[in-house]
Amino acid sequence: MHWHGLSQRTAIFSDGTPLLSQWPIAPLHFFDYEIAPLPDDAGTYFYHSHVGFQTHTSSGPLIVTDNGPPPYRYDEERIIEFGDFFNATDASIESGLVANPFVWSGETHGVMINGVGVATGSVGGTAGCVLPVIDVEPDKTYRLRFIGATALSMAQFGIAGHGKFTIIGADGRYTKPYDVRYMQVSTGQRFEVLFKTKSRADLGNQTDYTMQWEARERPAVYRGFGVLRYCDATPVITTAPSTPPLTFSNTTYNWAECALQPLKPNNFPTASQVTRRIEIRNHQISANSASVIWAASGLQWVDTTAPSGKPYLVSIYEHCPSAIPNYTKALENYGRDPVTKAWPAKIGEVLEVVIYNQPSIVKNNYGLDFHPFHAHGGHYFDIGSGNGTYDPAANELRLKGYNPVLRDTTNLYRYTSAQTVDSLAGWRAWRIRVEDAGVWMIHCHILQHMIMGMQTVWVMGDYEQIASIQHYDAAGYLEYGGSAYGNDSYTPSYVHQFS
């Protein structure tokens, strides 16, 4: 189980990434995770399985509350969690994605809010097929917590008859206020907004307003509807409107781009502090005539990629410094050690990571896709995105006077549907202060793309910095089904890494 957005810097066996930070939990066993949020972590997160396609059904909100008065005033909170519905089992979807010949999962059959929604081709209001409802009261300010827990879909969201949303937080970090007309939430992202309801006088006799959301960046556009209901009134709106009340933009790449800034200074590193730049080029290839995979700089990473067949963190404990990726060889190989197939980084480095979008050489005549990229192990400074090739000097001019907010999930956009083979068709750039030792993952958060291999492993720190638990105490974590994993007849023996 992964605690999305929270750094497990103080409990490195608890990041929930199988074959990276821990062994998978064996059937009929359990594992106790440890989480230690810091005061600056107050915000919106979610938990989810990190095994195959389970994430799409095994997830839920995780809220870290302020340890004092929050910096913004509001009356109440509401959670709006987006989730995809696929009319198939997780296992069948996953088996198709790794099959030869390749079998695509298909597009979403519905984008739900808080587990409720109407599937494609169904009619809301019929038995067992109801519209989701969010209850509010007039004359109040609500803190809406948006969570992108979808497998595939980016959702644009608005409420008919109401005004702006004021963004005050993104990915668990407070921001300066920023107004938007509608929300745009990709899988893995979280946003917090202030939303003012209507006064009693403005309401008159109307108690229901239509919520509308639409999927973007996919060949099929799903449109969903729900109800914003005032005062626990008897529902008036029970079916989806025949004419959508809202119109969203078909352009996604400029929504709140280079607009969100931190509420408090966050030690943003300047270009002169960057110690090295790493490029990761993502494209779709075929391992043989009929399979389809996603590769990051030529590497498809799946659970069986680890050279030893064991979790990276376990190998580091067992083989000590020799299991750490070779930093010198990585510098000669575009940042990745060819032996361990991992990207090493030294504590204290400032990395500039540029993630590139490249055309598929398998499908859709060199077609392009969109990718929400998520980083484990801490937040990064998002320094923007753009079409074509990254120009450091031009981007530095664009950043003048702008202080990026810390994020953990931002989008690698596409700016056209297809491009010429091997071209660089868009970029997303981050600056990372390497501070938290451990074994972390950076990956596309579209589940289908993850299963197809769009994942990278990062080993940050040296052996002494990573192996913070004494080897004797860590022994129960080092074997599959070891003593750190419990079952009905056995209480696990684990190490408290903090108190």
XYZ file of C-alpha atoms in Angstrom:
499
model
C 0.000 0.000 0.000
C 1.438 3.357 -1.061
C 0.804 6.621 0.792
C 0.624 8.841 -2.259
C 2.382 12.170 -1.801
C 3.863 11.468 1.635
C 7.597 10.890 1.822
C 8.523 7.768 3.749
C 11.902 9.298 4.574
C 11.639 8.113 8.178
C 10.282 4.623 7.405
C 11.916 3.498 4.181
C 10.370 -0.003 4.211
C 6.890 1.592 4.255
C 6.667 3.247 0.827
C 4.545 0.378 -0.462
C 6.425 -0.296 -3.711
C 6.878 -4.044 -4.234
C 10.318 -5.100 -5.455
C 11.652 -1.638 -4.619
C 11.149 -0.865 -0.935
C 9.596 -4.137 0.228
C 8.494 -7.620 -0.682
C 4.868 -7.940 -1.779
C 2.593 -8.858 1.119
C 1.959 -12.600 0.855
C -1.642 -13.856 0.619
C -3.384 -14.000 4.017
C -0.631 -11.857 5.555
C -0.575 -8.242 6.653
C 2.062 -5.540 7.013
C 2.004 -2.614 9.441
C 3.064 0.618 7.762
C 4.555 3.559 9.622
C 3.871 7.143 8.519
C 5.249 10.295 10.137
C 3.868 13.437 8.479
C 5.653 16.698 9.228
C 3.836 19.996 9.902
C 4.417 21.116 6.305
C 2.679 17.955 5.074
C -0.793 19.192 6.070
C -2.967 18.638 3.029
C -4.777 16.159 0.813
C -3.354 12.753 -0.094
C -4.664 9.279 -0.828
C -3.596 5.697 -0.265
C -3.638 2.993 -2.898
C -2.269 -0.409 -3.730
C 0.889 -0.365 -5.832
C 0.368 -3.821 -7.351
C -0.791 -4.139 -10.945
C -4.221 -2.704 -11.683
C -5.364 -2.958 -8.044
C -4.850 0.783 -7.561
C -8.016 1.494 -9.497
C -10.210 -0.223 -6.901
C -8.049 -0.289 -3.757
C -7.693 3.356 -2.721
C -9.121 6.023 -0.460
C -8.614 9.600 0.791
C -5.872 10.368 3.306
C -6.096 13.781 4.974
C -3.266 15.261 7.042
C -4.750 18.000 9.215
C -2.932 21.131 10.338
C -1.372 21.027 13.806
C -2.723 24.535 14.362
C -5.222 26.866 12.718
C -5.105 26.473 8.910
C -3.881 29.525 6.990
C -7.235 29.961 5.239
C -10.630 30.397 6.859
C -13.554 28.224 5.824
C -16.632 26.651 7.389
C -16.612 23.008 6.326
C -14.816 20.510 4.091
C -15.906 18.151 1.339
C -13.919 15.486 -0.518
C -14.380 15.001 -4.263
C -12.482 11.887 -5.313
C -12.504 10.922 -8.985
C -12.301 7.254 -9.903
C -12.589 5.258 -13.131
C -15.006 2.391 -13.699
C -13.973 -0.468 -15.963
C -16.419 -3.251 -16.707
C -13.738 -5.905 -16.273
C -11.681 -7.423 -13.493
C -8.298 -5.996 -12.534
C -6.665 -9.310 -13.407
C -8.151 -9.505 -16.907
C -7.123 -5.923 -17.712
C -3.578 -6.521 -16.500
C -3.190 -9.807 -18.354
C -4.236 -8.131 -21.606
C -1.759 -5.293 -21.206
C 1.195 -7.669 -20.863
C -0.087 -10.232 -23.364
C 1.380 -11.197 -26.713
C -0.574 -10.112 -28.687
C -1.285 -6.936 -26.729
C -4.886 -6.308 -25.614
C -5.796 -2.747 -24.614
C -8.015 -2.250 -21.557
C -10.459 -0.073 -23.475
C -11.490 3.390 -22.405
C -13.147 4.098 -19.069
C -16.773 3.044 -18.742
C -17.395 5.895 -16.336
C -15.692 8.501 -14.167
C -17.188 8.400 -10.686
C -17.187 10.833 -7.781
C -16.711 9.250 -4.353
C -17.507 5.841 -5.822
C -20.833 6.880 -7.364
C -21.591 7.553 -11.001
C -23.295 6.520 -14.202
C -21.621 4.177 -16.667
C -21.343 4.926 -20.363
C -24.643 4.071 -22.043
C -26.615 3.995 -18.781
C -29.239 6.469 -17.629
C -28.878 8.170 -14.268
C -31.848 7.985 -11.963
C -32.717 4.368 -12.681
C -32.500 1.704 -10.016
C -28.937 1.182 -8.910
C -27.628 3.947 -11.169
C -27.810 7.224 -9.265
C -26.083 10.555 -9.597
C -23.508 11.463 -6.929
C -24.615 14.159 -4.486
C -22.561 16.711 -2.524
C -24.564 18.369 0.280
C -23.851 21.993 1.214
C -25.493 24.854 3.076
C -25.985 28.430 1.876
C -23.761 31.349 2.891
C -20.760 29.141 3.627
C -17.212 28.734 2.378
C -16.163 25.139 1.757
C -12.722 23.659 1.435
C -13.121 21.192 -1.417
C -10.432 18.518 -1.559
C -10.083 17.100 -5.083
C -8.331 13.739 -5.476
C -7.383 12.184 -8.808
C -7.722 8.483 -8.005
C -8.520 7.494 -11.587
C -6.619 4.849 -13.493
C -6.627 6.629 -16.845
C -8.788 9.733 -16.931
C -8.034 13.430 -16.556
C -11.214 15.156 -15.359
C -12.377 18.733 -15.866
C -15.043 19.731 -13.324
C -17.430 22.603 -12.724
C -20.718 23.470 -10.988
C -23.521 25.153 -12.922
C -24.786 28.482 -11.620
C -21.745 29.123 -9.445
C -18.580 31.138 -9.767
C -14.913 30.508 -9.331
C -12.845 27.987 -7.448
C -9.939 29.511 -5.512
C -7.001 27.097 -5.400
C -5.218 27.158 -2.024
C -3.294 23.891 -2.184
C -1.765 21.420 -4.624
C -0.348 17.963 -3.887
C -0.238 18.573 -0.136
C 1.356 22.034 -0.204
C -0.403 25.337 0.486
C -0.374 27.876 -2.341
C -1.178 31.516 -2.700
C -4.814 31.977 -3.799
C -5.377 31.401 -7.504
C -8.803 31.585 -9.163
C -9.972 29.193 -11.881
C -13.302 28.780 -13.663
C -13.152 24.982 -13.612
C -10.931 22.309 -12.097
C -8.629 19.972 -14.009
C -7.416 16.903 -12.123
C -5.217 14.135 -13.533
C -4.626 10.765 -11.967
C -2.373 11.175 -8.924
C -3.006 14.899 -8.491
C -4.740 16.619 -5.581
C -6.017 20.173 -5.307
C -7.664 22.099 -2.503
C -9.963 25.015 -3.263
C -12.196 27.471 -1.471
C -15.738 27.443 -2.824
C -18.441 29.875 -1.730
C -22.041 28.723 -1.806
C -24.959 30.929 -2.706
C -26.800 33.044 -0.167
C -30.337 32.105 0.834
C -31.596 35.121 -1.069
C -29.779 34.058 -4.240
C -31.076 30.522 -3.953
C -34.744 31.416 -3.988
C -36.649 28.185 -4.472
C -33.822 26.337 -6.198
C -31.986 23.768 -4.090
C -30.187 21.614 -6.683
C -27.419 22.542 -9.108
C -25.744 20.322 -11.672
C -22.133 19.271 -11.214
C -20.509 18.344 -14.511
C -17.194 16.705 -15.334
C -15.615 15.453 -18.526
C -12.638 13.252 -19.352
C -9.888 14.810 -21.426
C -6.844 13.584 -23.384
C -8.537 10.342 -24.422
C -10.128 9.319 -27.756
C -13.542 8.946 -26.108
C -14.931 11.815 -24.011
C -16.872 10.618 -20.977
C -19.260 13.214 -19.519
C -20.566 12.777 -15.987
C -23.134 14.616 -13.900
C -23.900 14.966 -10.215
C -25.880 17.161 -7.857
C -24.790 19.980 -5.556
C -27.676 19.911 -3.090
C -28.477 22.655 -0.604
C -29.896 22.120 2.883
C -30.522 18.363 2.647
C -33.488 19.107 0.429
C -35.469 16.432 -1.361
C -33.596 15.911 -4.634
C -35.071 17.757 -7.579
C -32.408 16.724 -10.082
C -32.422 12.923 -10.344
C -31.358 12.402 -13.956
C -28.617 13.834 -16.122
C -29.573 16.956 -18.101
C -30.227 16.469 -21.800
C -28.081 19.515 -22.583
C -24.822 19.966 -20.656
C -24.958 23.276 -18.761
C -21.183 23.851 -18.867
C -18.562 24.072 -21.580
C -14.968 23.210 -20.792
C -11.817 23.767 -22.799
C -10.409 21.112 -25.106
C -6.962 22.548 -24.411
C -5.433 21.086 -21.269
C -1.797 22.196 -21.320
C -2.343 25.789 -20.179
C -4.577 25.177 -17.144
C -2.876 26.811 -14.106
C 0.486 26.302 -15.804
C 3.281 28.231 -14.044
C 0.590 29.920 -11.960
C 0.647 28.285 -8.525
C 3.121 29.720 -6.021
C 3.863 28.640 -2.433
C 2.137 30.371 0.440
C 5.483 30.498 2.279
C 9.060 30.585 0.909
C 10.220 27.079 0.010
C 13.937 27.355 -0.798
C 13.532 27.064 -4.566
C 16.963 26.325 -6.091
C 18.262 28.651 -8.768
C 19.682 27.453 -12.074
C 23.196 28.097 -10.786
C 22.611 25.599 -7.956
C 21.723 22.750 -10.320
C 24.467 20.110 -10.167
C 23.373 18.096 -13.203
C 20.557 17.676 -15.698
C 18.984 14.306 -16.483
C 16.776 13.683 -19.517
C 14.237 10.864 -19.605
C 12.712 10.145 -23.005
C 9.450 8.204 -23.020
C 8.018 6.364 -25.974
C 6.016 3.302 -26.895
C 7.856 0.402 -28.478
C 7.371 -3.299 -29.105
C 9.440 -6.026 -27.501
C 8.344 -8.372 -30.291
C 5.902 -8.348 -33.169
C 2.677 -8.220 -31.166
C 3.379 -6.848 -27.675
C 3.415 -3.169 -26.720
C 5.480 -1.609 -23.938
C 6.322 1.844 -22.607
C 10.007 2.597 -22.143
C 11.797 5.397 -20.277
C 15.106 6.133 -22.020
C 14.921 2.684 -23.575
C 14.139 0.787 -20.351
C 10.870 -0.947 -19.562
C 10.631 -1.374 -15.777
C 8.293 -4.020 -14.385
C 8.361 -6.004 -11.156
C 10.775 -8.553 -12.625
C 13.322 -5.926 -13.772
C 15.321 -5.833 -10.518
C 18.558 -7.664 -11.424
C 18.685 -9.738 -8.230
C 15.002 -10.643 -8.295
C 14.751 -9.048 -4.856
C 13.569 -5.595 -3.765
C 16.297 -2.991 -4.302
C 16.202 -2.009 -0.636
C 16.617 -5.644 0.425
C 19.604 -6.033 -1.915
C 21.212 -2.933 -0.421
C 20.873 -4.389 3.076
C 22.220 -7.772 1.981
C 25.086 -6.633 -0.238
C 25.899 -3.286 1.368
C 27.705 -0.664 -0.785
C 28.138 -3.062 -3.723
C 24.366 -2.948 -4.341
C 24.321 0.838 -4.725
C 24.120 1.873 -8.408
C 27.454 2.960 -9.843
C 27.372 6.756 -9.971
C 30.249 7.065 -12.465
C 28.715 4.580 -14.892
C 25.388 6.360 -14.562
C 26.968 9.659 -15.583
C 28.255 7.912 -18.703
C 24.816 6.429 -19.448
C 22.425 9.404 -19.335
C 21.924 9.109 -15.573
C 21.116 5.395 -15.252
C 23.448 2.657 -14.056
C 23.223 -0.069 -16.741
C 23.848 -2.886 -14.251
C 21.270 -2.130 -11.551
C 18.957 -0.337 -14.025
C 18.464 2.448 -11.484
C 19.182 6.175 -11.398
C 21.535 7.083 -8.496
C 21.699 10.487 -6.797
C 23.814 11.884 -3.987
C 22.323 13.576 -0.942
C 22.839 17.318 -1.406
C 22.616 17.277 -5.187
C 20.195 19.561 -7.023
C 18.889 17.708 -10.055
C 17.113 19.169 -13.039
C 15.040 16.331 -14.477
C 13.595 16.874 -17.952
C 10.939 14.344 -18.969
C 10.301 14.130 -22.720
C 7.324 12.906 -24.725
C 8.148 10.993 -27.897
C 5.903 9.454 -30.575
C 4.885 5.813 -30.495
C 6.733 3.652 -32.982
C 4.094 0.927 -32.643
C 0.616 2.433 -32.850
C -1.370 5.336 -34.291
C 1.105 6.523 -36.937
C 3.615 7.924 -34.434
C 0.867 9.038 -32.099
C 1.439 10.805 -28.800
C -0.111 10.343 -25.378
C -0.310 12.392 -22.207
C 1.396 11.277 -18.983
C 0.911 12.490 -15.369
C 4.318 11.873 -13.777
C 4.508 11.124 -10.046
C 7.558 11.091 -7.766
C 7.916 9.042 -4.580
C 10.173 10.032 -1.719
C 9.407 13.733 -1.583
C 8.196 16.751 -3.517
C 9.925 18.508 -6.387
C 9.900 22.041 -7.749
C 7.868 22.013 -10.941
C 9.492 24.465 -13.376
C 7.033 24.117 -16.217
C 6.367 22.355 -19.485
C 6.325 23.105 -23.162
C 6.218 21.910 -26.733
C 9.266 20.616 -28.552
C 12.686 20.659 -26.881
C 13.546 22.068 -23.463
C 15.522 25.325 -23.645
C 17.095 25.995 -20.219
C 17.891 29.648 -20.918
C 14.439 30.450 -22.286
C 12.733 28.665 -19.422
C 14.851 30.510 -16.869
C 13.602 33.798 -18.335
C 10.037 32.535 -18.028
C 10.650 31.688 -14.375
C 11.904 35.189 -13.539
C 9.870 36.499 -10.611
C 8.038 33.174 -10.251
C 8.526 30.794 -7.310
C 7.258 27.283 -8.146
C 5.201 25.380 -5.620
C 6.389 21.939 -4.534
C 4.474 19.176 -6.320
C 4.538 15.405 -6.595
C 2.402 14.837 -9.729
C 2.420 17.025 -12.855
C 1.546 16.408 -16.480
C 3.722 15.654 -19.469
C 1.356 17.023 -22.110
C 0.953 16.359 -25.794
C 0.609 19.362 -28.086
C -0.465 17.455 -31.174
C -1.889 14.004 -31.829
C 1.197 12.719 -33.672
C 4.753 13.667 -34.599
C 7.629 12.425 -36.695
C 9.470 9.395 -35.389
C 12.097 10.045 -32.671
C 11.169 13.727 -32.364
C 11.004 15.465 -28.991
C 7.354 16.408 -28.827
C 7.024 18.067 -25.433
C 8.692 18.254 -22.033
C 8.088 18.647 -18.326
C 10.934 19.849 -16.082
C 11.539 19.554 -12.339
C 14.220 20.630 -9.910
C 14.813 18.197 -7.074
C 16.769 18.851 -3.906
C 18.034 15.372 -3.067
C 17.444 15.211 0.688
C 15.649 11.969 1.542
C 17.721 8.787 1.365
C 15.962 5.685 0.113
C 14.776 3.747 -2.918
C 12.093 5.723 -4.713
C 10.121 5.514 -7.919
C 9.284 8.116 -10.578
C 6.609 6.937 -12.987
C 3.639 7.772 -15.138
C 0.526 7.447 -12.952
C -1.723 6.088 -15.695
C -2.048 2.502 -14.472
C -2.036 0.964 -17.927
C 1.230 2.733 -18.752
C 2.789 1.652 -15.438
C 1.939 -1.981 -16.081
C 3.402 -1.618 -19.588
C 6.691 -0.402 -18.076
C 6.656 3.409 -17.784
C 8.468 3.455 -14.428
C 11.945 4.393 -13.192
C 13.826 3.475 -10.001
C 15.947 6.033 -8.122
C 18.438 5.198 -5.379
C 19.135 8.349 -3.392
C 22.005 8.361 -0.929
C 24.846 5.963 -0.148
C 24.679 2.722 1.824
C 25.140 4.321 5.255
C 22.476 6.949 4.550
C 19.936 4.443 3.226
C 20.463 1.588 5.711
C 19.239 3.586 8.684
C 18.019 0.467 10.535
C 20.670 -1.888 11.875
C 20.884 -5.079 9.819
C 19.855 -7.260 12.765
C 16.700 -5.240 13.352
C 15.856 -5.185 9.631
C 16.077 -8.968 9.218
C 12.304 -9.468 9.267
C 11.896 -7.197 6.243
C 14.495 -8.958 4.101
C 12.696 -12.220 3.309
C 9.425 -12.771 1.476
C 6.876 -13.483 4.214
C 9.495 -12.612 6.852
C 8.839 -11.873 10.500
C 7.845 -8.248 9.749
C 4.744 -9.652 8.020
C 1.952 -11.024 10.215
C -0.988 -13.379 9.730
C -3.888 -14.749 11.765
C -1.583 -16.834 13.931
C 1.530 -14.689 14.037
C 2.106 -11.175 15.365
C 4.755 -9.437 13.263
C 8.045 -8.255 14.687
C 8.851 -4.878 13.219
C 11.000 -1.860 13.979
C 9.548 1.466 15.055
C 11.653 3.944 13.109
C 10.316 6.910 15.048
C 8.305 7.559 18.186
